[in-house]
Every structure is written in C-alpha cells, then in structure tokens.
Coordinates of C-alpha atoms in Angstrom, one line a residue:
Chain A
M1 CA 117.1 120.1 77.5
Q2 CA 113.6 119.7 79.0
T3 CA 110.9 119.2 76.4
F4 CA 108.1 118.8 78.8
A5 CA 108.0 121.1 81.7
T6 CA 106.3 119.4 84.6
E7 CA 104.6 120.8 87.6
A8 CA 101.9 120.0 90.1
I9 CA 98.4 120.0 88.7
E10 CA 95.7 121.6 90.9
W11 CA 92.7 119.4 90.4
P12 CA 89.4 121.2 91.1
D13 CA 87.7 120.8 94.5
T14 CA 84.6 119.8 92.6
A15 CA 86.3 116.8 90.9
V16 CA 84.8 114.1 93.1
Q17 CA 81.3 115.4 92.9
L18 CA 81.6 115.9 89.1
R19 CA 82.9 112.3 88.7
E20 CA 79.9 111.0 90.7
Q21 CA 77.5 113.0 88.5
V22 CA 79.0 111.6 85.3
R23 CA 79.3 108.0 86.6
A24 CA 75.6 108.1 87.6
L25 CA 74.5 109.5 84.2
V26 CA 76.6 107.0 82.2
A27 CA 75.2 104.2 84.4
E28 CA 71.7 105.2 83.5
H29 CA 72.0 106.3 79.9
G30 CA 75.4 105.0 78.6
E31 CA 76.2 102.3 76.2
G32 CA 75.9 98.6 77.3
D33 CA 77.7 96.9 74.4
P34 CA 81.4 96.8 75.1
V35 CA 82.2 97.1 71.4
R36 CA 80.2 100.3 71.2
R37 CA 82.1 101.5 74.3
A38 CA 85.5 101.2 72.5
N39 CA 86.7 104.3 70.6
C40 CA 83.6 105.9 72.0
W41 CA 84.2 109.5 70.9
T42 CA 83.2 108.4 67.4
K43 CA 79.9 106.9 68.5
A44 CA 77.1 109.3 68.0
D45 CA 74.0 109.2 70.2
P46 CA 72.2 112.5 70.0
A47 CA 69.8 111.5 72.8
F48 CA 72.8 111.0 75.1
S49 CA 74.3 114.3 74.0
R50 CA 71.0 116.1 75.0
K51 CA 71.1 114.4 78.4
L52 CA 74.6 115.8 78.9
G53 CA 73.3 119.2 77.8
E54 CA 70.4 119.1 80.3
A55 CA 72.9 118.1 83.0
G56 CA 75.0 121.2 82.3
L57 CA 78.0 119.1 81.1
L58 CA 78.3 120.6 77.7
G59 CA 79.8 124.1 77.0
M60 CA 81.0 123.9 80.6
T61 CA 83.5 126.7 80.4
W62 CA 81.5 129.1 78.1
P63 CA 79.8 132.3 79.2
K64 CA 76.4 131.9 80.7
D65 CA 75.2 134.5 78.3
Y66 CA 75.7 131.9 75.5
G67 CA 74.3 129.0 77.3
G68 CA 77.5 128.0 79.0
H69 CA 78.2 127.2 82.7
E70 CA 81.3 129.2 83.4
R71 CA 83.1 126.3 85.0
D72 CA 86.9 126.1 84.8
Q73 CA 88.9 124.1 82.2
L74 CA 90.0 121.4 84.6
E75 CA 86.4 120.8 85.7
R76 CA 85.6 120.2 82.0
Y77 CA 88.7 117.9 81.8
V78 CA 87.3 115.8 84.7
V79 CA 84.0 115.4 82.9
I80 CA 85.4 114.4 79.6
E81 CA 87.9 111.9 81.0
E82 CA 85.1 110.3 83.0
L83 CA 82.9 110.0 79.9
L84 CA 85.8 108.5 77.8
A85 CA 86.9 106.1 80.5
A86 CA 83.4 104.8 80.8
G87 CA 83.0 104.5 77.0
A88 CA 80.0 106.9 76.8
P89 CA 78.7 107.6 73.3
V90 CA 79.9 111.2 73.1
G91 CA 80.5 111.3 69.3
A92 CA 77.6 113.5 68.3
H93 CA 78.6 116.5 70.2
W94 CA 82.4 115.8 70.6
I95 CA 83.8 118.2 68.0
A96 CA 81.2 121.0 68.7
D97 CA 82.0 121.0 72.4
R98 CA 85.7 120.6 72.1
Q99 CA 86.5 122.9 69.2
S100 CA 83.7 124.5 67.3
G101 CA 82.0 126.2 70.3
P102 CA 85.3 127.7 71.6
L103 CA 86.3 128.8 68.1
L104 CA 82.9 130.5 67.5
L105 CA 83.1 132.2 70.9
R106 CA 86.6 133.4 70.2
L107 CA 86.2 134.6 66.6
G108 CA 82.6 134.5 65.6
N109 CA 80.3 137.5 65.0
E110 CA 77.3 138.0 67.3
E111 CA 74.9 136.4 64.7
L112 CA 77.0 133.2 64.5
K113 CA 77.5 133.0 68.2
R114 CA 73.8 133.4 69.0
R115 CA 72.7 130.9 66.4
W116 CA 75.0 128.1 67.3
V117 CA 76.7 128.3 70.7
P118 CA 73.6 128.0 73.0
A119 CA 72.4 125.1 70.9
I120 CA 75.7 123.3 71.2
A121 CA 75.6 123.7 75.0
R122 CA 72.1 122.2 75.0
G123 CA 73.4 119.2 73.1
E124 CA 71.1 120.0 70.1
A125 CA 73.6 121.3 67.5
F126 CA 76.5 119.2 66.3
A127 CA 79.4 120.2 64.2
C128 CA 82.0 118.8 61.8
I129 CA 85.3 120.2 60.6
G130 CA 86.0 120.7 56.9
L131 CA 89.7 120.3 56.4
S132 CA 90.8 117.4 54.3
E133 CA 90.1 117.3 50.5
P134 CA 90.7 114.7 47.9
G135 CA 94.1 116.3 47.1
S136 CA 94.8 117.7 50.5
G137 CA 95.4 115.4 53.5
S138 CA 98.5 115.9 55.6
D139 CA 99.4 118.8 53.2
L140 CA 96.5 120.8 54.4
A141 CA 97.6 124.1 52.9
S142 CA 96.8 122.7 49.4
V143 CA 93.0 123.1 49.9
R144 CA 91.1 124.1 46.7
T145 CA 87.5 124.4 47.8
S146 CA 86.7 128.0 46.9
A147 CA 84.6 130.9 48.2
R148 CA 83.8 133.6 45.7
R149 CA 82.2 137.0 46.6
D150 CA 79.0 137.8 44.9
A151 CA 77.6 141.1 46.1
D152 CA 76.7 140.5 49.8
E153 CA 77.1 136.8 49.6
W154 CA 79.8 134.1 49.4
V155 CA 79.5 131.3 46.9
I156 CA 81.2 128.1 47.9
N157 CA 82.2 125.3 45.4
G158 CA 84.4 122.3 46.0
Q159 CA 84.6 119.1 48.1
K160 CA 85.7 118.0 51.5
V161 CA 86.5 114.4 52.4
W162 CA 87.0 112.2 55.6
T163 CA 84.6 114.5 57.3
T164 CA 83.8 112.8 60.6
G165 CA 80.1 113.1 61.6
A166 CA 79.0 115.3 58.7
H167 CA 75.9 113.1 58.4
V168 CA 74.8 114.0 62.0
S169 CA 76.1 117.5 62.1
H170 CA 74.1 120.8 61.8
F171 CA 77.0 122.9 60.6
M172 CA 80.6 122.7 59.4
I173 CA 83.5 125.0 60.1
A174 CA 85.4 124.7 56.8
L175 CA 88.8 126.0 55.7
I176 CA 88.3 127.4 52.2
R177 CA 90.3 129.4 49.7
S178 CA 88.7 132.8 49.6
E179 CA 91.2 134.5 47.4
A180 CA 91.3 133.3 43.8
G181 CA 94.8 132.5 42.7
S182 CA 96.3 132.5 46.2
E183 CA 98.8 129.8 47.2
R184 CA 99.5 127.7 50.2
Q185 CA 98.7 129.2 53.6
A186 CA 97.7 132.6 52.2
G187 CA 94.2 133.5 51.0
L188 CA 92.4 130.9 53.2
S189 CA 89.4 131.7 55.4
Q190 CA 87.1 129.8 57.7
F191 CA 83.4 129.7 57.0
V192 CA 80.4 128.4 59.0
I193 CA 78.3 126.4 56.7
P194 CA 74.8 125.1 57.8
M195 CA 74.6 121.5 56.6
D196 CA 71.1 122.1 55.3
A197 CA 72.1 125.0 53.1
P198 CA 71.0 124.4 49.4
G199 CA 73.9 122.9 47.4
V200 CA 75.5 121.0 50.3
S201 CA 75.4 117.2 49.9
V202 CA 76.8 114.5 52.0
K203 CA 77.9 111.1 50.8
P204 CA 78.8 108.3 53.2
I205 CA 82.2 106.6 53.3
I206 CA 81.9 103.2 54.9
D207 CA 85.0 102.1 56.9
L208 CA 86.5 98.7 56.9
T209 CA 84.4 97.6 59.8
G210 CA 81.2 98.5 57.9
A211 CA 80.6 101.6 60.0
H212 CA 79.6 105.0 58.7
E213 CA 81.5 107.6 60.6
F214 CA 83.1 109.8 57.9
N215 CA 81.9 111.3 54.7
E216 CA 82.5 113.2 51.5
V217 CA 80.8 116.6 51.5
F218 CA 80.1 118.4 48.2
F219 CA 79.5 122.1 47.8
E220 CA 77.7 123.2 44.6
D221 CA 77.1 127.0 44.4
V222 CA 76.3 127.1 48.1
R223 CA 75.3 130.7 48.8
L224 CA 76.2 132.0 52.3
P225 CA 75.5 135.5 53.8
A226 CA 78.5 137.7 54.6
S227 CA 78.1 136.8 58.2
A228 CA 79.1 133.2 57.5
L229 CA 82.8 134.3 57.4
L230 CA 84.4 133.2 60.7
G231 CA 87.0 135.6 62.1
E232 CA 89.1 137.5 59.5
E233 CA 89.2 137.0 55.8
G234 CA 92.5 135.5 54.8
Q235 CA 93.5 134.4 58.3
G236 CA 91.9 130.9 58.0
W237 CA 95.2 129.1 58.3
R238 CA 96.3 130.9 61.4
Q239 CA 92.9 130.5 63.0
A240 CA 92.6 126.8 62.1
T241 CA 96.0 125.8 63.4
A242 CA 95.8 127.9 66.6
E243 CA 93.3 125.4 68.0
L244 CA 95.4 122.3 67.5
S245 CA 96.8 122.1 71.1
L246 CA 93.2 121.8 72.2
E247 CA 92.5 119.1 69.7
R248 CA 95.8 117.1 70.2
S249 CA 96.2 116.7 74.0
G250 CA 92.8 115.7 75.2
P251 CA 92.2 112.4 77.0
E252 CA 90.6 111.0 73.8
R253 CA 94.1 110.6 72.5
Y254 CA 95.0 107.8 74.9
L255 CA 91.7 106.4 76.2
S256 CA 90.2 104.9 72.9
S257 CA 91.2 101.4 74.0
M258 CA 90.6 101.7 77.7
V259 CA 87.6 99.4 77.6
L260 CA 89.8 96.7 76.2
F261 CA 92.4 97.2 78.9
L262 CA 89.6 96.8 81.5
K263 CA 88.4 93.6 79.8
L264 CA 92.0 92.3 80.0
V265 CA 92.0 93.0 83.8
R266 CA 88.7 91.3 84.1
H267 CA 90.1 88.3 82.2
A268 CA 93.2 88.2 84.4
E269 CA 91.0 88.2 87.5
A270 CA 89.6 84.8 86.4
H271 CA 92.6 83.4 84.6
P272 CA 95.9 83.9 86.4
D273 CA 98.8 84.1 83.9
P274 CA 102.2 85.8 84.6
A275 CA 102.4 87.2 81.0
V276 CA 99.0 88.8 81.2
R277 CA 99.8 90.1 84.7
D278 CA 103.0 91.7 83.5
L279 CA 101.2 93.3 80.5
V280 CA 98.5 94.7 82.8
G281 CA 101.2 96.2 85.0
R282 CA 102.9 97.8 82.0
L283 CA 99.7 99.2 80.5
A284 CA 98.6 100.5 83.8
A285 CA 101.9 102.4 84.3
E286 CA 101.5 103.9 80.8
A287 CA 97.9 104.9 81.4
W288 CA 98.9 106.6 84.7
T289 CA 101.7 108.5 83.0
L290 CA 99.6 109.6 80.0
R291 CA 96.9 110.8 82.2
L292 CA 99.3 113.1 84.0
M293 CA 100.8 114.3 80.7
S294 CA 97.4 115.1 79.2
A295 CA 96.1 116.8 82.3
S296 CA 99.3 118.8 82.6
V297 CA 98.7 120.2 79.1
A298 CA 95.1 121.0 80.1
A299 CA 96.3 122.9 83.1
K300 CA 98.7 124.9 80.9
L301 CA 95.9 125.7 78.4
A302 CA 93.7 126.7 81.3
R303 CA 96.3 129.3 82.3
G304 CA 96.2 130.7 78.8
E305 CA 99.5 129.2 77.7
D306 CA 99.9 127.4 74.3
P307 CA 101.9 124.3 75.1
A308 CA 102.0 123.2 71.4
L309 CA 105.0 120.9 71.7
E310 CA 103.8 119.2 74.8
A311 CA 100.4 118.7 73.2
T312 CA 101.9 117.1 70.2
I313 CA 104.0 114.8 72.4
V314 CA 100.8 113.7 74.3
K315 CA 99.1 112.9 71.1
D316 CA 101.9 110.9 69.6
L317 CA 102.5 108.9 72.8
G318 CA 98.8 108.5 73.5
N319 CA 98.0 107.3 70.0
S320 CA 100.8 104.8 70.1
Y321 CA 99.5 103.5 73.4
E322 CA 95.9 103.1 72.4
Q323 CA 97.0 101.6 69.1
A324 CA 99.3 99.0 70.7
I325 CA 96.7 97.7 73.2
P326 CA 94.7 95.5 70.9
E327 CA 97.8 94.0 69.3
L328 CA 99.4 93.3 72.8
V329 CA 96.2 91.8 74.1
Q330 CA 95.9 89.5 71.1
A331 CA 99.4 88.4 71.5
A332 CA 99.0 87.7 75.3
V333 CA 95.6 85.9 75.3
E334 CA 94.4 82.9 73.3
M335 CA 91.0 83.8 71.9
D336 CA 88.5 83.2 69.1
L337 CA 88.4 86.6 67.4
A338 CA 85.2 85.6 65.7
G339 CA 83.6 84.4 68.9
E340 CA 81.1 85.9 71.3
E341 CA 83.3 86.6 74.3
A342 CA 83.5 90.3 75.1
L343 CA 87.3 90.3 75.3
A344 CA 87.6 88.8 71.8
R345 CA 84.9 91.0 70.3
V346 CA 86.5 94.2 71.6
T347 CA 89.9 93.1 70.5
A348 CA 88.7 92.2 67.0
Y349 CA 87.0 95.6 66.7
L350 CA 89.9 97.6 68.0
L351 CA 92.4 95.7 65.8
Q352 CA 90.4 97.0 62.8
V353 CA 89.9 100.6 63.9
S354 CA 93.2 101.2 65.6
P355 CA 95.1 102.1 62.4
S356 CA 93.1 105.3 62.4
F357 CA 94.3 106.3 65.8
S358 CA 97.7 107.5 64.4
L359 CA 96.1 109.1 61.4
R360 CA 93.2 111.2 62.7
G361 CA 94.0 114.7 63.9
G362 CA 97.5 114.7 62.4
T363 CA 99.5 111.6 61.3
R364 CA 102.3 110.2 63.4
E365 CA 104.8 111.4 60.8
I366 CA 103.4 114.9 60.8
L367 CA 103.4 115.0 64.6
K368 CA 107.0 113.7 64.8
G369 CA 108.0 116.4 62.3
I370 CA 106.4 119.0 64.6
I371 CA 108.2 117.6 67.6
A372 CA 111.5 117.6 65.7
R373 CA 111.0 121.3 64.9
G374 CA 110.3 121.9 68.6
L375 CA 113.6 120.2 69.4
G376 CA 115.4 122.7 67.1
L377 CA 115.9 120.3 64.1
R378 CA 115.0 121.1 60.4
Chain B
M1 CA 108.7 125.7 90.1
N2 CA 108.5 127.5 93.4
D3 CA 111.2 129.7 94.9
T4 CA 112.7 127.0 97.1
R5 CA 113.1 124.6 94.2
R6 CA 114.5 127.3 91.9
M7 CA 117.1 128.1 94.6
L8 CA 117.9 124.5 95.0
A9 CA 118.3 124.1 91.2
E10 CA 120.5 127.2 91.0
M11 CA 122.7 125.8 93.8
A12 CA 123.0 122.2 92.6
D13 CA 123.1 122.7 88.8
P14 CA 126.5 124.5 88.5
L15 CA 128.1 122.3 91.1
F16 CA 126.9 119.0 89.6
A17 CA 128.0 120.3 86.2
E18 CA 131.5 121.0 87.5
L19 CA 131.8 117.7 89.4
G20 CA 130.0 115.4 86.9
P21 CA 131.1 111.9 86.1
G22 CA 134.7 112.6 87.2
A23 CA 133.8 113.3 90.8
T24 CA 135.5 111.3 93.6
M25 CA 134.3 110.9 97.2
E26 CA 137.7 111.9 98.6
R27 CA 138.0 115.1 96.7
D28 CA 134.4 116.2 96.1
W29 CA 132.0 114.9 98.7
P30 CA 132.9 117.7 101.2
R31 CA 131.6 120.2 98.7
I32 CA 128.2 118.4 98.6
E33 CA 128.1 118.2 102.4
E34 CA 129.0 121.9 102.6
L35 CA 125.8 122.7 100.8
G36 CA 123.8 120.5 103.2
L37 CA 122.4 118.4 100.3
P38 CA 122.6 115.0 102.0
Q39 CA 120.3 116.5 104.7
L40 CA 117.8 117.7 102.1
L41 CA 114.9 115.7 103.6
V42 CA 115.9 116.0 107.2
S43 CA 113.6 118.4 109.1
E44 CA 114.8 121.9 110.0
A45 CA 114.4 121.0 113.7
D46 CA 117.0 118.3 113.2
G47 CA 119.4 120.6 111.4
G48 CA 118.3 119.6 107.9
F49 CA 116.8 121.4 104.9
G50 CA 113.3 120.3 105.6
G51 CA 112.7 119.6 101.9
S52 CA 109.8 117.8 100.2
W53 CA 110.0 114.9 97.6
E54 CA 109.4 117.5 94.9
D55 CA 112.6 119.2 96.1
A56 CA 114.3 115.9 96.0
L57 CA 113.1 115.4 92.5
V58 CA 115.0 118.5 91.4
V59 CA 118.2 117.3 93.0
F60 CA 117.9 113.7 91.7
R61 CA 117.1 114.8 88.2
L62 CA 120.1 117.2 88.1
A63 CA 122.4 114.4 89.5
G64 CA 121.2 112.3 86.6
F65 CA 121.5 115.1 84.1
H66 CA 125.1 115.7 84.9
A67 CA 125.9 112.0 85.5
L68 CA 127.2 112.9 88.9
A69 CA 129.4 110.1 90.2
L70 CA 128.6 110.6 93.8
P71 CA 126.1 108.7 95.9
L72 CA 124.0 111.8 96.8
P73 CA 120.6 110.2 96.0
E74 CA 121.6 107.3 98.2
A75 CA 122.6 109.6 101.1
I76 CA 119.3 111.5 100.8
I77 CA 117.2 108.3 100.9
A78 CA 119.2 106.9 103.8
S79 CA 118.0 109.8 105.9
R80 CA 114.4 108.5 105.4
A81 CA 114.6 104.7 105.4
E82 CA 116.8 101.9 106.6
E83 CA 118.7 100.1 103.9
G84 CA 117.1 96.7 103.1
S85 CA 113.6 97.9 104.1
D86 CA 110.7 97.9 101.6
T87 CA 110.5 101.7 102.0
H88 CA 114.1 102.1 101.1
F89 CA 113.7 100.0 98.0
L90 CA 110.7 102.1 97.0
L91 CA 112.5 105.4 97.6
G92 CA 115.5 104.1 95.7
A93 CA 113.2 103.3 92.7
F94 CA 111.9 106.9 92.9
A95 CA 115.4 108.3 92.9
R96 CA 116.5 106.2 89.9
S97 CA 113.3 107.3 88.0
A98 CA 114.3 110.9 88.6
Q99 CA 117.9 110.3 87.6
I100 CA 116.8 108.5 84.5
A101 CA 114.6 111.4 83.6
G102 CA 117.5 113.8 83.9
A103 CA 120.0 111.7 82.1
L104 CA 117.6 111.1 79.2
D105 CA 117.1 114.9 78.8
A106 CA 120.9 115.4 78.9
A107 CA 121.5 112.6 76.3
L108 CA 118.7 114.1 74.1
G109 CA 120.3 117.5 74.3
I110 CA 123.7 116.1 73.3
A111 CA 122.1 114.1 70.4
V112 CA 120.2 117.1 69.1
A113 CA 123.3 119.3 69.2
Y114 CA 125.4 116.6 67.5
V115 CA 123.0 116.1 64.5
N116 CA 122.7 119.8 64.0
E117 CA 126.5 120.0 63.7
R118 CA 127.6 116.8 61.9
Q119 CA 127.4 117.1 58.1
Q120 CA 126.9 114.1 55.8
F121 CA 125.8 114.2 52.2
G122 CA 126.3 117.9 52.2
R123 CA 123.9 118.8 55.0
P124 CA 123.5 118.4 58.8
L125 CA 122.2 115.0 59.9
G126 CA 119.3 116.8 61.6
K127 CA 117.9 117.6 58.1
F128 CA 117.2 114.0 57.4
Q129 CA 113.6 113.0 58.2
A130 CA 114.6 109.5 59.5
V131 CA 116.9 111.1 62.0
Q132 CA 114.3 113.7 63.0
Q133 CA 111.7 111.1 63.6
S134 CA 114.0 109.0 65.8
L135 CA 114.8 112.0 67.9
A136 CA 111.2 112.9 68.2
S137 CA 110.4 109.4 69.6
F138 CA 113.3 109.9 72.0
A139 CA 111.9 113.3 73.1
C140 CA 108.5 111.6 73.8
E141 CA 110.1 109.0 76.0
A142 CA 112.2 111.6 77.9
A143 CA 109.0 113.6 78.4
A144 CA 107.1 110.6 79.7
A145 CA 109.9 109.7 82.1
N146 CA 110.0 113.3 83.5
C147 CA 106.2 113.5 83.9
A148 CA 106.2 110.1 85.6
A149 CA 108.9 111.1 88.1
M150 CA 107.0 114.3 88.9
G151 CA 103.8 112.3 89.5
A152 CA 105.7 110.0 91.8
A153 CA 107.2 112.9 93.8
Q154 CA 103.8 114.5 94.3
A155 CA 102.4 111.2 95.4
L156 CA 105.2 110.7 97.9
D157 CA 104.5 114.2 99.3
R158 CA 100.8 113.2 99.7
G159 CA 101.7 110.0 101.5
E160 CA 101.1 106.5 100.2
A161 CA 102.8 106.2 96.8
R162 CA 103.5 102.5 96.0
F163 CA 101.5 102.5 92.8
E164 CA 102.9 105.8 91.6
V165 CA 106.6 104.9 92.3
A166 CA 106.1 101.5 90.7
A167 CA 104.5 103.1 87.6
A168 CA 107.2 105.8 87.4
K169 CA 110.1 103.4 87.6
L170 CA 108.5 101.0 85.1
R171 CA 107.8 103.9 82.7
A172 CA 111.3 105.3 83.1
N173 CA 112.9 101.9 82.6
R174 CA 111.1 101.5 79.3
A175 CA 112.2 105.0 78.2
V176 CA 115.8 103.9 78.8
G177 CA 115.6 101.4 76.0
I178 CA 114.5 103.7 73.3
G179 CA 116.5 106.7 74.6
T180 CA 119.9 105.0 74.7
N181 CA 119.2 103.3 71.4
V182 CA 118.5 106.5 69.6
A183 CA 121.2 108.5 71.3
H184 CA 123.8 106.1 70.1
Q185 CA 122.4 105.5 66.7
V186 CA 122.4 109.2 65.7
H187 CA 125.9 109.6 67.0
G188 CA 127.4 106.8 64.8
A189 CA 130.8 105.5 65.9
I190 CA 131.9 108.5 67.8
G191 CA 129.3 107.9 70.5
F192 CA 130.8 104.5 71.1
T193 CA 134.2 105.9 72.1
R194 CA 135.5 106.4 75.6
E195 CA 136.7 109.9 74.6
Y196 CA 133.2 111.1 73.7
G197 CA 131.1 111.6 76.9
L198 CA 127.8 110.0 75.8
H199 CA 128.6 106.8 77.6
E200 CA 128.8 108.6 80.9
L201 CA 125.0 109.0 80.5
T202 CA 124.0 105.8 78.7
R203 CA 126.0 103.4 80.8
R204 CA 124.4 104.9 83.9
L205 CA 121.0 104.7 82.3
W206 CA 121.5 100.9 81.7
Q207 CA 122.6 100.4 85.3
W208 CA 119.7 102.5 86.7
R209 CA 117.2 100.5 84.7
S210 CA 118.0 97.5 86.8
D211 CA 118.6 99.2 90.1
F212 CA 115.8 99.1 92.6
G213 CA 113.6 96.9 90.4
G214 CA 113.8 96.2 86.7
D215 CA 110.9 96.0 84.3
A216 CA 109.9 92.5 85.3
H217 CA 109.8 93.4 89.0
W218 CA 107.7 96.4 88.7
S219 CA 105.3 95.1 86.0
K220 CA 104.7 92.1 88.3
V221 CA 104.0 94.3 91.3
L222 CA 101.8 96.7 89.4
G223 CA 100.0 93.9 87.5
E224 CA 99.2 92.0 90.7
A225 CA 98.0 95.2 92.5
V226 CA 95.7 96.2 89.6
I227 CA 94.3 92.7 89.1
A228 CA 93.7 92.3 92.9
R229 CA 91.6 95.5 92.9
G230 CA 89.7 94.3 89.8
A231 CA 88.7 95.9 86.6
D232 CA 85.9 98.0 88.1
A233 CA 88.2 99.7 90.5
F234 CA 91.0 100.7 88.1
W235 CA 89.7 104.0 86.9
P236 CA 88.1 105.2 90.2
D237 CA 91.4 104.3 91.9
L238 CA 93.4 106.1 89.3
T239 CA 91.4 109.3 89.7
A240 CA 91.2 109.1 93.4
R241 CA 95.0 109.2 93.6
T242 CA 95.0 112.8 92.3
D243 CA 91.6 114.2 93.3
P244 CA 91.5 116.6 96.3
E245 CA 89.7 115.2 99.4
Q246 CA 86.1 115.9 99.2
R247 CA 85.0 118.7 101.6
D248 CA 81.6 118.0 102.9

C-alpha cells in the first residue's frame, strides 16, 4: 500500500527571481504587526491585493486574454508560499485567485468571464463562497437556499452562513437548490451573485477574538439574469466538489502559524534552552516535510491529475501542525499571554483562532472519513 | 518513477517478498549478491550499478516493506562511507527513514485488510468510524514518512543533505509511534501473537526508530542548526534547498 506517491518536483527556473520579487514587495507594502501576520490569508487589505495585481502576481496561470499571465502552476505556488510565509495580508483576493477565477474560466459563460476574471487579476474584484447554511455545515448536500425560474430570470431566496469575506467581496459563487423538491446532491446548481444585487444583505458574525471575518448572507427575492448560472444546471454538486483538491492542499494549510514558529526561533536565539531547541528541531522537520507534500500535490495538479486523497492528507496533517504550534510554544516558554512581547501576543492570538484551522475547508472528521474511503474502508 | 527505478523495483520486490523476515545470511545472501544489489551505489566503472540515492530509496523502502532480515542497506551504505564516520551515520539515518517508510506502508496495508475482514457486532471492523479515523491518521503518518524519505534522497543526489536527512529521520521516527500504535490497536489480540506476522514489521520499526539517531538526537541537531542560522534565514534557507540554481 502506498497512499502518497512521491516523486521529484521540478521547481521552475524562475523560482529565485519570483521569490525576490515577492520578498521585496512584502517588505515595502506588507504587514508590520506580527499578530496581523499570523493566519494572514484571512487578513483583507484591498490595497495590498491591488499591488499584487499590478505586479502581475494574481491570476498568474490564467489566459492573457482574460487578464492572466500564462505562468505555470508551480510559479504560482512559489508566489503564494512566499506571501504566506511572510504573513502578507492576502485575505481580500485569496478565494478569488485560488478558486473563483479558475472555476469561472473552466465553467463560466463569456459574459461571466469577461465581467469578473480580468478584475480579479487586477486585484479589484474579490469573491466569497456560499456553501454552509444554518442547517448545512459538514453535511453540505442538505442546502436549502433556492433558485426559482421566472421567465428569463432566476429568483434566489434563502441564507448562507460562515461566509468568509462576504463583507469585502464583490460577488459570491453559491451552491443553490435549483430544482424544487430535489434531494441531497441532485438538483443543485452554482450561481454567480453580485453582492450589490438588490435583495442581498450581509450581517457580520464577530469571532471570539472580536474580529469580523465571516458573515451571514441573506437572499430575499434576488433576481439574477439567466447568465448568472455557472456551468450546468443540476451539476452544482459535482462542480463544487471537483475544486476541492485545489482548496485543500495549498500552503495555507500548514503555514498559518509560521510567524509564531519564527518568533520561537528568535526567542531561542536569545534564550538558550534545550526544550525549546528540541521543539524548534521537531517543528522545522515537520515544516520541511509538509512543504514537500503540499508542493508534490501542486505538481500533480499542474500535470492535470486529481490527487484528491493526497490533497486531503496534506490538509489534515497541515492543519494539525499549524494548530499544534501555539499550544506547544505555550507549553515550552514561560510568557505573559496578556503582555506586550511579540511572542506572547502571537501565541495568545493563535491559541484563540487555531480551533478554526481544523474546521474551515472541511473538518478533521470529514477529512479522515475521505482518507478512510481512499484506503478502501467504509 | 523512471525506467531504471521501475526495473530495480521489479527485481527487488519479488525477491524481498520471498525472503522476507525469515531470510538468513548463509542461505539467502548469495541471491542478493547475484543481483548485484550490494553494489547499487558503486560506479559502473568499478563494476557496480552506478545508482543514485533515489534508486537506493526504492531498495531500502522495499527492504522495509518486506521486513527483509538481511543487512542489505548496511552493505549499500558501506560502499559509500566508512563505519563510524559522520557520513556513515547520516547515510544510515537515511536508510532507516526509507525502511521505516516502507514498513509503515506494509503495516498499514495489513491493518486495512484485517479490519475489512474481521467481523464484530455483525459488521466488519472497518465500518466503525473510530477505527476508520485511527487508520486515516496512520495513513497520514505513513505518507509523511514516505515524502520525507523522498525529499532526503533528492537532497543526497544534489549534494549536501544534513538538514534533509535529519528532518526525514526525525519525521519518520515520529510516524513510528502512531503507526505501530494504530496497527496493533486495530488488530486486537491476534496482532500480539508470534504466529501473526505484524510483529515482523512493528518490532523492526521500534528498533529503526532508535538506530542512527533517535528523536532526541535529531531534534537537537536540527534545532541547533535552525537557531544558529536565525529566524530570518529559516524560510529563505528552506526554499533555497529545492530551488534550481539561478541562471544569469
């Protein structure tokens, strides 16, 4: 049994030059506060996103005809791992660049593509994903938000919840029941909904740190043209789940606490301690391994394969790693969590947000179920 | 996998499977020598196979997978470094990482087959979520050990590989803990018997975890190296290890 086929990764020749470009850009326009650098792909900074767009670092792999730059997938991988390792505030465009743009290019009609894709590549249009609903979390096939045909239009009613970035987004790609009376995975479609459409309202949900990252989104008789349907009517489930390898295996699944690891190294430089030294060694070994695993999935995706099982393994291991770091650091170093020292501030912040790491994008239990099925269980 | 490595695997796999944990030097070593495997890393000019560390990974991993009771990895390493030298210790750690990766995959395969077969409460054990989730964790650990061993092999083929081998051995060592624990737990009492072959893998895994540097040794080595370079160098160093040389 070999669950994770390994092979050499061919890193692009441009890797060094791209890293220098990103490092310079982050040094000039990035985030100074170490707490803001933690879990940075939830930190929205539209001005920073526009800088990336101007630098040609968004929509990197997309056709030039749609504002992209026709670079290869691993070149994009180099850029995003650099941004995440540096704690750059990439939250505004993250979902649009990672998922929504590629999905629109793959399935969207010309009108949708022209309207949104070039704007994403410029760092001017941001997206959110409408999946979860009040009665529909891990059990995603139970969505009830409905789309009803009315002559040439669709009329949307219902509610989404836990929608990250809805308040800074320009459009949502939502999974919606388009066939009345349909059950489970059948009768679902994806729609592109402009957030300024009449009848769409966004209500903040404040998280336990006091931050506003996710939202409730309500649809009240929202009227959309026929062209708002993304891909095929009734194929929403297949379309939405096909993108998951892309979403699950990226470097954001293990780098959310990298800034804290680096603070720990900085601390150890000044305060020699065998326990901290050993922890640094162990966490470094894990980071090195996870980077190879994540990049290996990216290389397979770039070749057009769908390494769904490997991607799920990367997310599960990566989330466990980034979630364990704050707890391990707290156990290894005496600190005043309410104090002003950077190490303590980042630890305190990550202790509070890290429970979300094994929830977002598929809970640990759901992921392990997928891995078990991949092993031939169930 | 390229053609050379596929050929190597096709040659070694059936032989190691046949010899396995019951192999003896007197009876079986000549068959290993017949295939020229101890000379895997010796150059063709010197009558060897002229293989790379990625080739060695294939052989070490299969030796681990089949719990081969012959000192083939030791013989292969001995062709590259003198026993007692730092390099020998490092190469030994690499070999054990690869053997651990193979043995974990084998133990995982046995465990999955067992829980799909064994019935309790009127259904196979593999239908129970608690059992599924344990085995999923095991699979993640086996995957990590395999990727780490591959990363170390590639680094050895490029040249300096102290960091990578240290990281791979430490990662593999940690996978041994979870892997052997779950493999035995899902087997129940039968896995604890001499008659059932699981121990041929798990007892070797426990041994290999300590061979050529246990967790404490490699975390100390890695921790010292990372701290000496400093926080600002960590990420640039990590990426420079895999990036192609810049062509001006």
